[in-house]
Short mmCIF file of C-alpha atoms in Angstrom, two decimals:
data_model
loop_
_atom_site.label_atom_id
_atom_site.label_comp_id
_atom_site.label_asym_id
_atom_site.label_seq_id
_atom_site.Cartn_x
_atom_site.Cartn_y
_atom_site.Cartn_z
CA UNK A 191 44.16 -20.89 -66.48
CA UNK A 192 43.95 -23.92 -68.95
CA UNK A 193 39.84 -23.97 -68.00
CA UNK A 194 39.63 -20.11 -68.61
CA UNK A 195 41.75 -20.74 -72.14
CA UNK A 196 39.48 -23.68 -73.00
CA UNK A 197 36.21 -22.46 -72.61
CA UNK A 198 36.14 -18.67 -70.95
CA UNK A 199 32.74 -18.33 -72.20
CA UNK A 200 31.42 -20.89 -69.66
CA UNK A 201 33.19 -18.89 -66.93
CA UNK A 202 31.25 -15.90 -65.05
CA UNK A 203 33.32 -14.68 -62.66
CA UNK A 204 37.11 -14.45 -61.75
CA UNK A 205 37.34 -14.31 -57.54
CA UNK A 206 41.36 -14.08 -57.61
CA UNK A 207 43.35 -14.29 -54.29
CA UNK A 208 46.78 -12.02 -54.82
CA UNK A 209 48.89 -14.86 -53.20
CA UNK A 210 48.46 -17.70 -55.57
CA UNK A 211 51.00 -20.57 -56.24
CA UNK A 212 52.55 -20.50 -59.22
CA UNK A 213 51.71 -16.74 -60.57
CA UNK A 214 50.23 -13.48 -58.56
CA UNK A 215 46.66 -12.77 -58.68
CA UNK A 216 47.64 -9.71 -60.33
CA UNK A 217 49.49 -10.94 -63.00
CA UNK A 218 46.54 -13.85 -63.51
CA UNK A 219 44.20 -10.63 -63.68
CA UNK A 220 46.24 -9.05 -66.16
CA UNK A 221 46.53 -12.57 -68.15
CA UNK A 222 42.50 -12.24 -68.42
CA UNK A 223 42.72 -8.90 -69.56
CA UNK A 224 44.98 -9.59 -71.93
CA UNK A 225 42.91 -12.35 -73.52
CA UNK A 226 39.81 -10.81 -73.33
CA UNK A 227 38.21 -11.95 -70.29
CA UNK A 228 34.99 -10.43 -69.95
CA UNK A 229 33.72 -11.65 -67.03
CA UNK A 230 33.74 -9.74 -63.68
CA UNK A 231 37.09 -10.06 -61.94
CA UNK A 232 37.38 -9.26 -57.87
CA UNK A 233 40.81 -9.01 -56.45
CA UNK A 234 41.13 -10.17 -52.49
CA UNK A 235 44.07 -8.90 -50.57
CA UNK A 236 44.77 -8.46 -46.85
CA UNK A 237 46.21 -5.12 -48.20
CA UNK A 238 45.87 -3.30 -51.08
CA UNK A 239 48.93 -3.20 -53.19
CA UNK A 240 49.99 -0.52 -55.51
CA UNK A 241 49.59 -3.22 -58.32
CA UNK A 242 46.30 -3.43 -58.16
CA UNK A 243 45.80 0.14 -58.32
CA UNK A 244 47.73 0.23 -61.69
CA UNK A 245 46.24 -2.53 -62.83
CA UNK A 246 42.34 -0.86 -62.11
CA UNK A 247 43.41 2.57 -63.73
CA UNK A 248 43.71 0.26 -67.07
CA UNK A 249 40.94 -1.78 -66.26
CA UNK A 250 38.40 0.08 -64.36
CA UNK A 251 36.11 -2.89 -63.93
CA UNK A 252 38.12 -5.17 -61.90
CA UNK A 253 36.66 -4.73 -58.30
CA UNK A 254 38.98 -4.99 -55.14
CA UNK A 255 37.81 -6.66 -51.86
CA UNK A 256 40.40 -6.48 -48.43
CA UNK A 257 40.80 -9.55 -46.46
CA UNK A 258 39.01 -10.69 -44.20
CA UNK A 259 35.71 -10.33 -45.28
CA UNK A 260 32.37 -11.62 -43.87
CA UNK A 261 30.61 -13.84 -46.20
CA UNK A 262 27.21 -11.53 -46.30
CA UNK A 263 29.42 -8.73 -46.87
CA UNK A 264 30.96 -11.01 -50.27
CA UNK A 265 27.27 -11.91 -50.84
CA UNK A 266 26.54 -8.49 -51.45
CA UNK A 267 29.65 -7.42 -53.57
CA UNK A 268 29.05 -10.08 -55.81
CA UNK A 269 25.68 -9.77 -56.55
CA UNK A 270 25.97 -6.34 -57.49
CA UNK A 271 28.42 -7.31 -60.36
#
């Protein structure tokens, strides 16, 4: 979060696990948002809570990708951001 407050313009892409340490990937997504994030953001779940579904319907851009997930099948979500 500091990097993304310091310089978000340097920043192209937000790849946000829902189980993170200190915070949920949802509310980090939400954070971003909130601050004017414009970079793509993709949430990864092994499920797809009903957070993230609020969370899309006021921020359609923010793609969602269910764990696991084959890295050719990432490749290809993320270069069609």
């Amino acid at each position: 979060i500091e990097k993304m407050d310091q310089m978000p313009s340097e920043i192209s892409l937000a790849l946000i696990d829902v189980t993170l340490p200190k915070k949920s990937g949802i509310e980090l997504a939400d954070y971003l948002i909130s601050i004017g994030f414009s970079a793509p953001i993709v949430i990864m779940s092994g499920d797809e809570p009903g957070d993230i579904q609020q969370l899309k319907s006021r921020e359609p851009s923010i793609r969602f990708i269910r764990k696991p997930i084959s890295l050719d099948t990432l490749k290809g979500i993320l270069t069609g951001l």
